[in-house]
Coordinates of C-alpha atoms in Angstrom, one line a residue:
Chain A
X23 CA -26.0 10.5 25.6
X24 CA -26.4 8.2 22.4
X25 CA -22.8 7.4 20.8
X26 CA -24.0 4.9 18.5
X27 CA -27.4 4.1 16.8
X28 CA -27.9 1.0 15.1
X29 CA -31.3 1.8 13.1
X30 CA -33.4 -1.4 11.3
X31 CA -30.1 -2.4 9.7
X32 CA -30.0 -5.3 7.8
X33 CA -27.6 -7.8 5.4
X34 CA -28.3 -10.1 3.4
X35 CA -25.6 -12.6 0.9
X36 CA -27.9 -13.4 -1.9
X37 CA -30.3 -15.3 -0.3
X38 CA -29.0 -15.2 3.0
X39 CA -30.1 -12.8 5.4
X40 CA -27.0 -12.5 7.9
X41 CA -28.8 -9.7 9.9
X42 CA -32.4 -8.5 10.2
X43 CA -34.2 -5.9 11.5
X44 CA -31.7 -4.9 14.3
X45 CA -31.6 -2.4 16.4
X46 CA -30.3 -0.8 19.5
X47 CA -28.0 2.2 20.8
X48 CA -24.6 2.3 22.9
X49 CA -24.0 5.6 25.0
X50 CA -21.3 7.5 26.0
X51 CA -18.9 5.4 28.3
X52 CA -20.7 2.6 28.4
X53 CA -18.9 -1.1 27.6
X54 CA -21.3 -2.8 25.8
X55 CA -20.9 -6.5 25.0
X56 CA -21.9 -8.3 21.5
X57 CA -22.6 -11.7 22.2
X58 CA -24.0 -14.6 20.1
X59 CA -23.1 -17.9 18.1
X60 CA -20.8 -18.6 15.0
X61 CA -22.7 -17.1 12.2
X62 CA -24.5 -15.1 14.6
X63 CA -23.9 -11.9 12.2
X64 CA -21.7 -10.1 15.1
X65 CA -18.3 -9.0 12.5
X66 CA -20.9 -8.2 9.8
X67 CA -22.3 -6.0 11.9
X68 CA -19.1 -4.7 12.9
X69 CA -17.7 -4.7 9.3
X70 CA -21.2 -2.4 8.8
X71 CA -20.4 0.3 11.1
X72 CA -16.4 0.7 10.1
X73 CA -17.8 1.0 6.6
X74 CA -16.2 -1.9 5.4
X75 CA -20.1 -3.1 3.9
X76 CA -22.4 -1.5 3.0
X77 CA -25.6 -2.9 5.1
X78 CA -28.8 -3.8 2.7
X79 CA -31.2 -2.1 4.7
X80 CA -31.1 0.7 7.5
X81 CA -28.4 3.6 8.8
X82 CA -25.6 3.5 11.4
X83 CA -25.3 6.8 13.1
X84 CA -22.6 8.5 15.3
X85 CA -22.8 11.3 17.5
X86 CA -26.3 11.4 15.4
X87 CA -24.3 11.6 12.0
X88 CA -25.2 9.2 9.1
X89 CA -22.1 6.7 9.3
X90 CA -23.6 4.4 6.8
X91 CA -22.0 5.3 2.7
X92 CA -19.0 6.8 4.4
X93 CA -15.9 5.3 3.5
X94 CA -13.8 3.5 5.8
X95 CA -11.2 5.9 5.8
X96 CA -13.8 8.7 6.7
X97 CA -15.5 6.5 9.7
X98 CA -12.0 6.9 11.6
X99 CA -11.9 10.1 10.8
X100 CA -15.1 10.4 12.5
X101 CA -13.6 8.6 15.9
X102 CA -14.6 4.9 15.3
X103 CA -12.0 2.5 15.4
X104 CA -12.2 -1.4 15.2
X105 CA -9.5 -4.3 15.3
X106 CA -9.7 -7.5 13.4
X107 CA -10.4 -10.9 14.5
X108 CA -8.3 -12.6 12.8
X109 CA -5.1 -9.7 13.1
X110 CA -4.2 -7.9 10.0
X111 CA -0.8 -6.1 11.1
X112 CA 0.8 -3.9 8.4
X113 CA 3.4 -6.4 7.0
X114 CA 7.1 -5.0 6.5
X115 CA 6.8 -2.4 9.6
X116 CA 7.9 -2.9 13.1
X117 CA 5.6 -2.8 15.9
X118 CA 6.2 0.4 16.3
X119 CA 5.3 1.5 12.8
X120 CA 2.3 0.0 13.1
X121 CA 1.2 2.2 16.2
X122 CA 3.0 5.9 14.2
X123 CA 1.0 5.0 10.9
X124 CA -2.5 5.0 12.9
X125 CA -1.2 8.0 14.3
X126 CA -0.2 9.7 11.3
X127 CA -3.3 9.0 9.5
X128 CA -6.0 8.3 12.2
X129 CA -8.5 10.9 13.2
X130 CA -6.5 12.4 16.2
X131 CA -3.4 12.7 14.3
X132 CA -3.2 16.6 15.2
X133 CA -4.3 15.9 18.6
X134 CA -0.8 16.6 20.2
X135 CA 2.8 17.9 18.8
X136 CA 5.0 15.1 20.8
X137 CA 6.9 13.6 18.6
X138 CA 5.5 10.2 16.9
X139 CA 7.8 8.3 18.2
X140 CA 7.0 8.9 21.7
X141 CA 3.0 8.6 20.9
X142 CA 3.4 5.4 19.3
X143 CA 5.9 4.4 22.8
X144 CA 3.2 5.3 25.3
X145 CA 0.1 3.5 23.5
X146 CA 2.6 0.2 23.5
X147 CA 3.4 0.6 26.9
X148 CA -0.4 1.0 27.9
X149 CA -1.2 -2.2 26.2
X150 CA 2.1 -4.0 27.0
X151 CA 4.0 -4.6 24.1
X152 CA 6.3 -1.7 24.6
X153 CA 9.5 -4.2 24.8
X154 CA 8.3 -5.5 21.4
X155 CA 8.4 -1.8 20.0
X156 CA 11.5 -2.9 17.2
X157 CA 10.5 -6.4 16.1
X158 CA 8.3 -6.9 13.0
X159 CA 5.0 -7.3 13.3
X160 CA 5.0 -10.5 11.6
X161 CA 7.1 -12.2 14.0
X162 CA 4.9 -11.6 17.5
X163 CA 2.7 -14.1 18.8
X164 CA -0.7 -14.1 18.9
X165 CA -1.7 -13.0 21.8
X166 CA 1.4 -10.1 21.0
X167 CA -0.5 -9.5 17.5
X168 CA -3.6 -8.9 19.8
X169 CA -2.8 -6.6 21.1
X170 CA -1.0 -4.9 18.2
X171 CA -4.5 -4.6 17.4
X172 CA -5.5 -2.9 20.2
X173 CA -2.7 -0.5 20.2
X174 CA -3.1 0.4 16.7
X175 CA -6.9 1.3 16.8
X176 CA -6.1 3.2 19.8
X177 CA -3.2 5.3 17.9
X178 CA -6.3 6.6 15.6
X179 CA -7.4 8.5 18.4
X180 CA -11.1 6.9 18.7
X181 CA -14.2 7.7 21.1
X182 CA -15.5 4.3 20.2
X183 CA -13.6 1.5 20.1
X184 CA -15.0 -1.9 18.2
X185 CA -12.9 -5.1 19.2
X186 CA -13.4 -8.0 17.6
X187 CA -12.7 -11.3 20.0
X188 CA -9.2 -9.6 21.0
X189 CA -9.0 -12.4 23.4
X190 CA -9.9 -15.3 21.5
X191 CA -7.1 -18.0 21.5
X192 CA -5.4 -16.7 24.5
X193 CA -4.3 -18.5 27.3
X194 CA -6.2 -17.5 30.7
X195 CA -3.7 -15.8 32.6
X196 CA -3.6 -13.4 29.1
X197 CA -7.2 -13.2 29.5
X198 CA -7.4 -11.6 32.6
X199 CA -4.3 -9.3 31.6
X200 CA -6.2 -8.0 28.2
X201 CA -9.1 -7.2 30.6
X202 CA -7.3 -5.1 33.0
X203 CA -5.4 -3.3 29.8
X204 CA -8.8 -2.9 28.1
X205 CA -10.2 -1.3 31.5
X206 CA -7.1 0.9 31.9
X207 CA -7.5 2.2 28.8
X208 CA -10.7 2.8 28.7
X209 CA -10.3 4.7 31.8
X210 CA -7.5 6.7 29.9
X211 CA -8.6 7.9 26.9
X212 CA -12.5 8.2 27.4
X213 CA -13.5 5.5 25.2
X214 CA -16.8 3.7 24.6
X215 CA -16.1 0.2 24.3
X216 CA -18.4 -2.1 21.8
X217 CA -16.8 -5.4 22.2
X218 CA -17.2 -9.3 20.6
X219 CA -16.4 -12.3 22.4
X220 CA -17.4 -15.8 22.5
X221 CA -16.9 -16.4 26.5
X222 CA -19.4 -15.3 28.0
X223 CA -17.9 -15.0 31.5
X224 CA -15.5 -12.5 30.6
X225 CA -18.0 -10.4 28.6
X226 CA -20.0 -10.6 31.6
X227 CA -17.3 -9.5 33.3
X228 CA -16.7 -6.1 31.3
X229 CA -19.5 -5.2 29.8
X230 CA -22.1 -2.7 31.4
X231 CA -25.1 -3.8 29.2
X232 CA -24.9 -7.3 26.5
X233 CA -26.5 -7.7 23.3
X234 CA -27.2 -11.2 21.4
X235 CA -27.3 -11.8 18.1
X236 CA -29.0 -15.1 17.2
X237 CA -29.7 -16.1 13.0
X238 CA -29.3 -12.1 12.9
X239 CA -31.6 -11.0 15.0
X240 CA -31.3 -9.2 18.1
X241 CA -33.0 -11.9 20.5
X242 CA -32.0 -9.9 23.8
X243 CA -30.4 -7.0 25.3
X244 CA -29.6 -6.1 29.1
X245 CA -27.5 -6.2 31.8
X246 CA -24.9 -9.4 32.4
X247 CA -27.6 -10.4 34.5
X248 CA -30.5 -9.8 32.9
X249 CA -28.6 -11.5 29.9
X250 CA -27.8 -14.8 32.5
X251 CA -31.4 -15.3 33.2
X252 CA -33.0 -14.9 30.0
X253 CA -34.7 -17.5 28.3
X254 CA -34.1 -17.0 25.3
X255 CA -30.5 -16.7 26.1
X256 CA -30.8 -19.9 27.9
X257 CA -32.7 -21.8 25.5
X258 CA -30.0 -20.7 22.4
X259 CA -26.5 -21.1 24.3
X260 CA -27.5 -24.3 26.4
X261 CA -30.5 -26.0 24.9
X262 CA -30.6 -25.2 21.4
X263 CA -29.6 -27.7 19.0
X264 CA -27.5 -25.3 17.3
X265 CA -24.2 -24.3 19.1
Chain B
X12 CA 20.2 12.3 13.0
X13 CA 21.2 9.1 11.3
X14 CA 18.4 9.8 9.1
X15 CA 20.0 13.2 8.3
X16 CA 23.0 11.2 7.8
X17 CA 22.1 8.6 5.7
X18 CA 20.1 11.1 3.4
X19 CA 23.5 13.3 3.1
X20 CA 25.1 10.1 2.1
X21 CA 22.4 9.4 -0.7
X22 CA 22.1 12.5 -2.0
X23 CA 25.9 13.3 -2.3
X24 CA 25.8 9.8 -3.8
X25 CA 23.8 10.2 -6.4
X26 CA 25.5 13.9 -7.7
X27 CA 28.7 12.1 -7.5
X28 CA 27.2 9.5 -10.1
X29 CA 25.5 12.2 -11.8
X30 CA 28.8 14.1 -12.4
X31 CA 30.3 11.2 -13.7
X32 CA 27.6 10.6 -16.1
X33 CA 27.9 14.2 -17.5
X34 CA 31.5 14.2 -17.8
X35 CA 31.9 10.1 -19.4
X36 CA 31.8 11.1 -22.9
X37 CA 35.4 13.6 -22.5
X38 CA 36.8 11.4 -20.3
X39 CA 36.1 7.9 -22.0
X40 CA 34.3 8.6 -25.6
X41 CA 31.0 8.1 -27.5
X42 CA 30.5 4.5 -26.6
X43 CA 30.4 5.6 -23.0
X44 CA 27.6 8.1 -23.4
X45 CA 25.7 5.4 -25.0
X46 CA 26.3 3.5 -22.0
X47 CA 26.1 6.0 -19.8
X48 CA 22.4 7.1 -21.7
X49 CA 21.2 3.2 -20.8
X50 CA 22.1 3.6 -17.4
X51 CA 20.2 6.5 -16.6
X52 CA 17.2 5.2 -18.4
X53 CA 16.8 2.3 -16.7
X54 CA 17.7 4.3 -13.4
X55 CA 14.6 6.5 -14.3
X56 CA 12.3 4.0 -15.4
X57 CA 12.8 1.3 -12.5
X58 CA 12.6 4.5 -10.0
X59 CA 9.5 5.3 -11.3
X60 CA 8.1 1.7 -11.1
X61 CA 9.3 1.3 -7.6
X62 CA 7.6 4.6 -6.8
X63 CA 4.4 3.1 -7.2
X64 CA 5.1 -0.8 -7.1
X65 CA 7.7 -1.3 -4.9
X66 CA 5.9 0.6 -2.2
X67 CA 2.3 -0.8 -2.4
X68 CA 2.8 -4.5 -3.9
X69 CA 0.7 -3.7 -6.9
X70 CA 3.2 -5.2 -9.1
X71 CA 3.0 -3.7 -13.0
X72 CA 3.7 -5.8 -15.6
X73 CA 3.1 -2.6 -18.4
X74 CA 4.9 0.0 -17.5
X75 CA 6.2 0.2 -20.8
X76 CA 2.9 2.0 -22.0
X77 CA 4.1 5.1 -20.1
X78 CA 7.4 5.1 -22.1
X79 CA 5.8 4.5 -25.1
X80 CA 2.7 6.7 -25.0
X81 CA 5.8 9.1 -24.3
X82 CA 8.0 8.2 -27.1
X83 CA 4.5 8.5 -29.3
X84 CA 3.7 12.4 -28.0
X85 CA 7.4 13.3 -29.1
X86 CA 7.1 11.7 -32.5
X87 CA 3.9 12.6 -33.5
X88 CA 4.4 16.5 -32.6
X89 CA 7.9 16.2 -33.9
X90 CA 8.7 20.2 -35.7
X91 CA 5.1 20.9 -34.3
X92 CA 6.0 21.7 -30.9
X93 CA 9.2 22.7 -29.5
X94 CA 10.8 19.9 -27.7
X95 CA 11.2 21.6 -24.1
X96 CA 7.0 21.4 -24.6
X97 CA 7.2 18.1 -26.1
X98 CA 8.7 15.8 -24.1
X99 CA 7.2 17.1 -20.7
X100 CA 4.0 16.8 -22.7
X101 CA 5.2 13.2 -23.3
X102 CA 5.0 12.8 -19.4
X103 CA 1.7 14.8 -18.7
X104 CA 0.1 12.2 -21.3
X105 CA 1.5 9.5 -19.7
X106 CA 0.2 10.7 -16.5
X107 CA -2.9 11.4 -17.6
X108 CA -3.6 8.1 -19.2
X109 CA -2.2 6.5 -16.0
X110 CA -5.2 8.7 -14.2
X111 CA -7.4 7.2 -16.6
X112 CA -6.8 3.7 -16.0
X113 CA -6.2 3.9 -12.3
X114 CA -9.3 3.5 -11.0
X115 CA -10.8 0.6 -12.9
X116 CA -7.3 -1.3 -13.0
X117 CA -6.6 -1.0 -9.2
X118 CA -9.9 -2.2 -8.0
X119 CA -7.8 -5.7 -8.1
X120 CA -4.9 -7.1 -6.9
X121 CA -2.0 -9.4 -7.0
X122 CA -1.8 -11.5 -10.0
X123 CA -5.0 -10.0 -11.4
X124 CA -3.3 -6.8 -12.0
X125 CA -0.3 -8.0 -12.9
X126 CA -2.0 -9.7 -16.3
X127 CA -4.4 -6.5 -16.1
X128 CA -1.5 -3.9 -16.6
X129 CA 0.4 -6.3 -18.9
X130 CA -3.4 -6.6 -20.9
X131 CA -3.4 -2.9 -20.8
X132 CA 0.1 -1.9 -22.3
X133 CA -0.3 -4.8 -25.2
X134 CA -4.0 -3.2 -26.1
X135 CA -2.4 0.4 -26.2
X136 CA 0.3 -0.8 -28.5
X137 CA -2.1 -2.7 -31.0
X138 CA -4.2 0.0 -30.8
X139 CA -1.7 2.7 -31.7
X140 CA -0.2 0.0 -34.2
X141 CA -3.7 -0.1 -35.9
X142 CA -3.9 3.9 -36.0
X143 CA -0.3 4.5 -36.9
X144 CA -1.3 1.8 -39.9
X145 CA -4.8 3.9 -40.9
X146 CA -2.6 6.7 -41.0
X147 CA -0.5 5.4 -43.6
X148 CA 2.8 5.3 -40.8
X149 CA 4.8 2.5 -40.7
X150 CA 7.3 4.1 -39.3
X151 CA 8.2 7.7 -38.1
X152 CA 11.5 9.3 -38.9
X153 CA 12.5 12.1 -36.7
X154 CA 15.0 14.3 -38.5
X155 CA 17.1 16.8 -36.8
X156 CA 16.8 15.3 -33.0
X157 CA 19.6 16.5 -30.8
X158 CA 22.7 15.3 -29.9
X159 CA 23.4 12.2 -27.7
X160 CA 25.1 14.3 -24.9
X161 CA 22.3 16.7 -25.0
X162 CA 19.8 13.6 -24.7
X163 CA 22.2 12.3 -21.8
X164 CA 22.1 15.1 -20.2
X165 CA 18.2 15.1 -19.8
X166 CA 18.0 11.6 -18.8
X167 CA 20.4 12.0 -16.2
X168 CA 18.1 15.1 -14.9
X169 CA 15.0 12.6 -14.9
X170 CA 17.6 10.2 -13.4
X171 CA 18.3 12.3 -10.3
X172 CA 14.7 13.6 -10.6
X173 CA 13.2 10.0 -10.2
X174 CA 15.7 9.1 -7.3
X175 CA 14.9 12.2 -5.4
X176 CA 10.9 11.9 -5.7
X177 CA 11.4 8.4 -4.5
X178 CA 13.5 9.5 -1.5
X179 CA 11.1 12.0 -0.9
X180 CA 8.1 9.6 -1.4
X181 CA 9.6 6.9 1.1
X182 CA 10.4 8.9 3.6
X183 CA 7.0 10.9 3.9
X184 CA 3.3 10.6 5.3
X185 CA 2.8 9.6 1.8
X186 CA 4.6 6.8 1.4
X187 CA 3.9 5.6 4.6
X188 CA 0.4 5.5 3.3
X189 CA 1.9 3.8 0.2
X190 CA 3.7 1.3 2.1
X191 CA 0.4 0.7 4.9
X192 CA -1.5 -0.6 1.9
X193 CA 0.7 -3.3 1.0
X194 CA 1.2 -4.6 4.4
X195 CA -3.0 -4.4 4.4
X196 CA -5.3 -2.9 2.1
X197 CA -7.8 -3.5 4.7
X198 CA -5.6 -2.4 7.6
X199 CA -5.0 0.7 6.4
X200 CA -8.6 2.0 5.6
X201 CA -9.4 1.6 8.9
X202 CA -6.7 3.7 10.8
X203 CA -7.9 6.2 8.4
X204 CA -5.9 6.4 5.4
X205 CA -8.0 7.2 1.9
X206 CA -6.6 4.1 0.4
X207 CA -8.4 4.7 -3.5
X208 CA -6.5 8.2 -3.6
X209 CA -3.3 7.3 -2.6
X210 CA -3.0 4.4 -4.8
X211 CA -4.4 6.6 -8.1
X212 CA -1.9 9.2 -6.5
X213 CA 0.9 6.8 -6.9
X214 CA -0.1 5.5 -9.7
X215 CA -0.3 8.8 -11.6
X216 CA 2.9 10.0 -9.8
X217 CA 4.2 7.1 -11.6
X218 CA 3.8 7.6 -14.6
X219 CA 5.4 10.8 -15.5
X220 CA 9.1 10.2 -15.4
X221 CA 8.8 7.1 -17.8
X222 CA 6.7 9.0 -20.6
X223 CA 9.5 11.6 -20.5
X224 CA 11.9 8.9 -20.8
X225 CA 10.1 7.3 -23.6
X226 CA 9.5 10.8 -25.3
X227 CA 13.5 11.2 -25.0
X228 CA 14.3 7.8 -26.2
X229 CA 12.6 8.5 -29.5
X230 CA 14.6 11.3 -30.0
X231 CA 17.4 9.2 -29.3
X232 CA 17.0 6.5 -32.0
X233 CA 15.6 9.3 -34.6
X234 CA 12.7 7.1 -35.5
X235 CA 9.3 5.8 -34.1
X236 CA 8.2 2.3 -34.6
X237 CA 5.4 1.0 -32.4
X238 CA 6.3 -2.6 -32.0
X239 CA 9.9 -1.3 -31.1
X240 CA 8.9 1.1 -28.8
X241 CA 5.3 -0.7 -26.7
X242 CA 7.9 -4.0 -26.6
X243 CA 6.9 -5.7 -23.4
X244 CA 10.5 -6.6 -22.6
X245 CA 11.0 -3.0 -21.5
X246 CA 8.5 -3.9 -18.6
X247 CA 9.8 -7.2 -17.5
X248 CA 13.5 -5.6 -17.2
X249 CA 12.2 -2.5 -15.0
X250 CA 10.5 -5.4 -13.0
X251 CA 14.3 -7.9 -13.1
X252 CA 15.9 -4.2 -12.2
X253 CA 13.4 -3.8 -9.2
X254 CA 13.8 -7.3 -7.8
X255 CA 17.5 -7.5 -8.6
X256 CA 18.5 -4.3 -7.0
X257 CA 15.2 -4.6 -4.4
X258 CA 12.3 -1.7 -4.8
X259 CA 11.4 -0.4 -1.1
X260 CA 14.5 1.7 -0.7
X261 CA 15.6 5.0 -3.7
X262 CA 19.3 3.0 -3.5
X263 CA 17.6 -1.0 -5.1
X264 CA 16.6 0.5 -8.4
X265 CA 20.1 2.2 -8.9
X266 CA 22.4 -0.6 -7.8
X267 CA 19.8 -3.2 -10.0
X268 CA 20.1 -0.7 -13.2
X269 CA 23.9 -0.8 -12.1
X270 CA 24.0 -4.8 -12.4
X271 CA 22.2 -5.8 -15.5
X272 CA 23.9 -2.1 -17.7
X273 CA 27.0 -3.4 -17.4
X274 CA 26.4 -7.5 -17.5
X275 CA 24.9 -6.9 -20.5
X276 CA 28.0 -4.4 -21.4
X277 CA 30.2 -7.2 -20.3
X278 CA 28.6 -10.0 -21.8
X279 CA 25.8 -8.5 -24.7
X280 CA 28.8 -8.8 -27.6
X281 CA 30.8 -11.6 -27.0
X282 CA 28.0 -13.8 -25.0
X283 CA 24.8 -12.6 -25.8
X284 CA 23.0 -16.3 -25.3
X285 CA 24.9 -16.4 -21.6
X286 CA 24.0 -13.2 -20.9
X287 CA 20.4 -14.0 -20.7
X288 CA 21.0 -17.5 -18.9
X289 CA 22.5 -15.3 -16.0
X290 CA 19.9 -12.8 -16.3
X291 CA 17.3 -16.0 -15.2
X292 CA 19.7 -17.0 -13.0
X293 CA 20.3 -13.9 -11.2
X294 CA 16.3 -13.4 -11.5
X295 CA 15.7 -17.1 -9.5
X296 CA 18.4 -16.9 -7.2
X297 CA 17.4 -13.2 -6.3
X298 CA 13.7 -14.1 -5.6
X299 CA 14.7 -17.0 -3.7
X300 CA 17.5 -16.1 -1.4
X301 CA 17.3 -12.4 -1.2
X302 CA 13.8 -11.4 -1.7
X303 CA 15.0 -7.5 -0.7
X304 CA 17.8 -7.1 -3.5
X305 CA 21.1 -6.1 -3.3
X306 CA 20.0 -3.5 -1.4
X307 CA 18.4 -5.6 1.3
X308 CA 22.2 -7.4 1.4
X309 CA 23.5 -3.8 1.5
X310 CA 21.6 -3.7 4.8
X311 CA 22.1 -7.0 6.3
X312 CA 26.2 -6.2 5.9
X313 CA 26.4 -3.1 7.2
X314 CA 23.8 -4.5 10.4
X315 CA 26.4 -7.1 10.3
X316 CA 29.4 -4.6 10.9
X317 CA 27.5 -1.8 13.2
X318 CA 27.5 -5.1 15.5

C-alpha cells in the first residue's frame, strides 16, 4: 500500500529550480533511502512534505490525503514526523521534556493513559539516551542531540518517520549503533522510514529501495543494488566533475 | 507531590502578601497604600508581560499600550458607564487590540519585534494624542473616582489574578506550548503544536490584566493625559522587573516588582539621581551574571541546600 506520494513536485528560489519534476511513492513498511549530492534538493524536499515550504509546483499526499497547504502542525497530526539535520532541541527543557512535549502535542498524544513521564522514559530508553533523561538539552553531544531527534519525532506518534542525516558527524562505532536503534524501532512502532544520508554504505545498508536526487531531479530509483550498478549513479558520485 | 507542594507554598504565599496589602493602610497609614498600590501594579503588569514574554522569548518593548488603551476606555466613558463595566471594558479593549495586532506583529522575531511593539505602542499614543487634541482634550479630569483603598483593593485582585493565570499558564499543556516555541519556533511546529494560535493566544491573554490596570490607574490619579499615561518608561520597567526578578517562573515578577518598589521607596526622595544609577547597575549585573533573576538564585540556593 502507498504511504506516501510525491506527485510532479517542484521548487524553485527565484531563479533557481532546487527540484523538478519529481516523482515517486514509499509504501507501507518500507525503508526507503534519499540519496544525492550537496544541493541535491533532498531537505527541501523533506522541508516540502512536513509542510515547512510550500513546493512551487505539484502535491504531496499521505494515506492518499492532500499533505501539500497543511500546516506543519497539522502534517504531524496526520502521522508524519521528521528530525533536523542540523538538531533543533527545545532550549531550556531537559531531555526529558523534549520527548513529553512531542508527546503532549504530537498526533498520538491520546494514544495511551500511562503517565507522560513514563512515555517520554521508554522512547529514551529505545533510542539510548535514557541516562541523559535530566540534563538539558543544550548540554548533550552531538551524537546525544541525534538522537534527541530521533526520540522526539518518535514521541509524536508517527507512521512515517523522515530523518534527516541523523548520523552525519558520528563516529563509526555510533554509526552502527543508530542503525540497530533505527531498526529496532522501526520494528517497534510500525514505522515507514524515509531517510537522508550522505554515506552511501550505510544507506545501502538500511534501506529496502534508494532514491537519487541529482540538480533536483530524480536520476534513479531501485534497490541498493540496482542503485550500485547504475550508471547514472556511477557517472554522478564517481566520475562527475561535481561532487 | 513536590509539585503539589511547591504550589501550596506559592499560593499560601501570595494570600499572605495579599492580606498584608489589604490591611497596610490600618496598620501603617496612607503613604503605605500608595506604596502598597505601586506594588501590586507592577506585580500585575510584569505578570502579565511574563505571561506572554517570558514564556515564548518574544520580548515586548510596548506593553504600556495595554495600560494605556486601558486607562483611555475608563476616562473617556467616565459617568457614562458604571465603573464595574468600565474598567473590565478597559481590559476587553486592550485584548482586543492585542488580537488585532497579533498576527501581523508576531510574524517576526527577536529584535524585530522588540522595535515593532515599541513602534506600535508610540503610534497608538500619537495617534490618541492627535485625536484627544481634535477633540479639544488636553487633558481629562475625572471627578468623583473612588477611594485609594478601594483602587488597592482591585489591584491587588488583578495582582493575585495575574500570579495565578501565570501559575496556571506555566504549569499546563499551554504553556508548555508557550515555552516549546522559544526553545524552537521550528521545533515545535513539527511535533505538532499550532504555533500561530498559541502565540496570538498568549498574546491576547496578555493583554487583559494590564488594560485593567491602566483603566484603574486613571482612576487613581483623577485625570487622563496621554503623554503621561502611553509613557514608554512604563514598558522598559515591566521589562527591568522581568529580568531583575527573572520571567519563566509566577515567583520572578513578584520578587522583581518587590526589588525596584522599595529601592525606589528607599532611595526615590533622598537619592533620586542614585537610584537610577543602581537601577542600570542592577539591570547589567542581572543580565550578565544571573540571566534567570532572583528567582533563578532562589533556585540555585535552595539546589544548593537540598544537597
Amino acid at each position: 500500500m502507498t504511504l506516501l506520494q510525491i506527485e510532479k513536485i517542484g521548487k524553485s528560489f527565484g531563479g533557481l529550480r532546487a527540484l523538478n519534476d519529481v516523482n515517486f511513492a514509499v509504501n507501507n513498511g518500507e525503508t526507503v533511502g534519499l540519496m544525492g549530492a550537496n544541493g541535491a534538493g533532498k531537505t527541501t524536499l523533506f522541508s516540502i512534505i512536513a509542510g515547512h515550504q510550500p513546493p512551487t509546483d505539484g502535491i504531496v499526499r499521505f494515506k492518499g490525503d492532500q499533505m501539500t497547504g497543511k500546516r506543519p502542525d497539522q502534517i504531524c497530526h496526520a502521522g508524519i514526523a521528521r528530525t533536523f539535520q542540523i538538531v533543533r532541541p527545545f532550549a531550556r527543557m531537559t531531555v526529558r521534556e523534549n520527548v513529553e512535549t512531542a508527546i503532549l502535542f504530537g498526533g498520538a498524544r491520546h494514544a495511551s493513559n500511562q503517565p507522560l513521564e513514563i512515555r517520554a522514559k521508554d522512547i529514551l530508553d529505545q533510542v539510548g539516551l535514557v541516562d541523559q533523561s535530566e540534563m538539558p538539552s543544550g548540554a548533550l553531544t552531538l551524537s546525544g542531540r541525534k538522537k534527541l531527534e530521533v526520540a522526539r519525532a518518535l514521541g509524536t506518534g508517527p507512521e512515517l518517520l523522515l530523518l534527516d542525516e541523523v548520523m552525519a558527524g558520528l563516529t563509526p562505532a555510533e554509526v552502527a549503533k543508530m542503525l540497530d536503534t533505527l531498526r529496532a524501532i522501526k520494528a517497534d512502532h510500525k514505522l515507514t522510514i524515509f531517510i537522508i544520508e550522505h554515506v552511501v554504505s550505510t544507506l545501502s545498508d538500511l534501506s529496502d529501495r534508494i532514491i537519487v536526487l541529482h540538480h533536483g531531479v530524480k536520476i534513479a530509483e531501485g534497490t541498493p543494488r540496482e542503485i550500485a550498478e547504475n550508471k547514472d549513479v556511477r557517472t554522478v558520485y564517481f566520475g562527475g566533475d561535481d561532487t | 507531590m513536590t509539585v503539589l507542594r511547591s504550589d501550596l507554598a506559592f499560593f499560601a504565599g501570595l494570600a499572605i502578601l495579599a492580606g498584608f496589602g489589604l490591611s497596610v493602610g490600618s496598620l501603617f497609614g496612607t503613604y503605605w497604600v500608595i506604596v502598597a498600590l505601586n506594588f501590586a501594579m507592577w506585580i500585575a503588569l510584569t505578570q502579565s508581560w511574563a505571561l506572554f514574554s517570558g514564556l515564548t522569548g518574544y520580548i515586548s518593548l510596548g506593553n504600556v499600550v495595554f495600560y494605556g488603551l486601558g486607562a483611555y476606555t475608563v476616562a473617556v466613558s467616565f459617568k457614562v458607564l458604571p465603573l464595574w463595566v468600565a474598567v473590565p471594558m478597559g481590559g476587553l479593549v486592550a485584548a482586543v487590540f492585542a488580537l488585532m495586532i497579533a498576527v501581523p506583529a508576531l510574524r517576526v522575531r527577536g529584535p524585530y519585534f522588540v522595535i515593532l511593539t515599541f513602534g506600535i505602542s508610540e503610534l497608538v499614543k500619537y495617534s490618541i494624542l492627535n485625536l484627544e487634541t481634535y477633540l479639544g482634550k488636553s487633558s481629562r479630569l475625572l471627578f468623583g473616582a473612588p477611594s485609594a483603598e478601594a483602587v488597592l483593593y482591585t489591584m491587588i485582585a488583578l495582582a493575585v489574578a495575574s500570579s495565578v493565570l501565570m501559575r496556571l499558564v506555566k504549569s499546563s499543556t499551554f504553556g508548555r506550548g508557550l515555552v516549546a516555541i522559544q526553545g524552537d519556533e521550528t521545533s515545535a511546529e513539527t511535533v505538532g503544536i499550532p504555533v500561530t494560535r498559541f502565540k496570538v493566544m498568549g498574546f491576547t491573554l496578555s493583554a487583559f490584566i494590564p488594560g485593567m490596570v491602566g483603566g484603574l490607574m486613571a482612576l487613581r490619579s483623577t485625570y487622563f493625559e496621554v503623554l503621561q499615561v502611553f509613557n514608554p518608561f512604563i514598558s522598559f520597567t515591566i521589562v527591568t522587573m522581568a529580568i531583575i526578578g527573572g520571567s519563566n517562573d509566577a515567583r520572578g515578577p513578584i520578587l522583581g516588582a518587590a526589588f525596584l518598589v522599595f529601592l525606589s521607596e528607599l532611595l526615590w526622595s533622598s537619592a533620586p539621581r542614585l537610584y537610577m544609577i543602581l537601577l542600570g547597575a542592577f539591570l547589567i549585573a542581572f543580565v550578565l551574571l544571573a540571566p534567570s533573576g532572583l528567582v533563578g538564585l532562589l533556585r540555585k540556593y535552595g539546589e544548593g541546600h537540598s544537597k
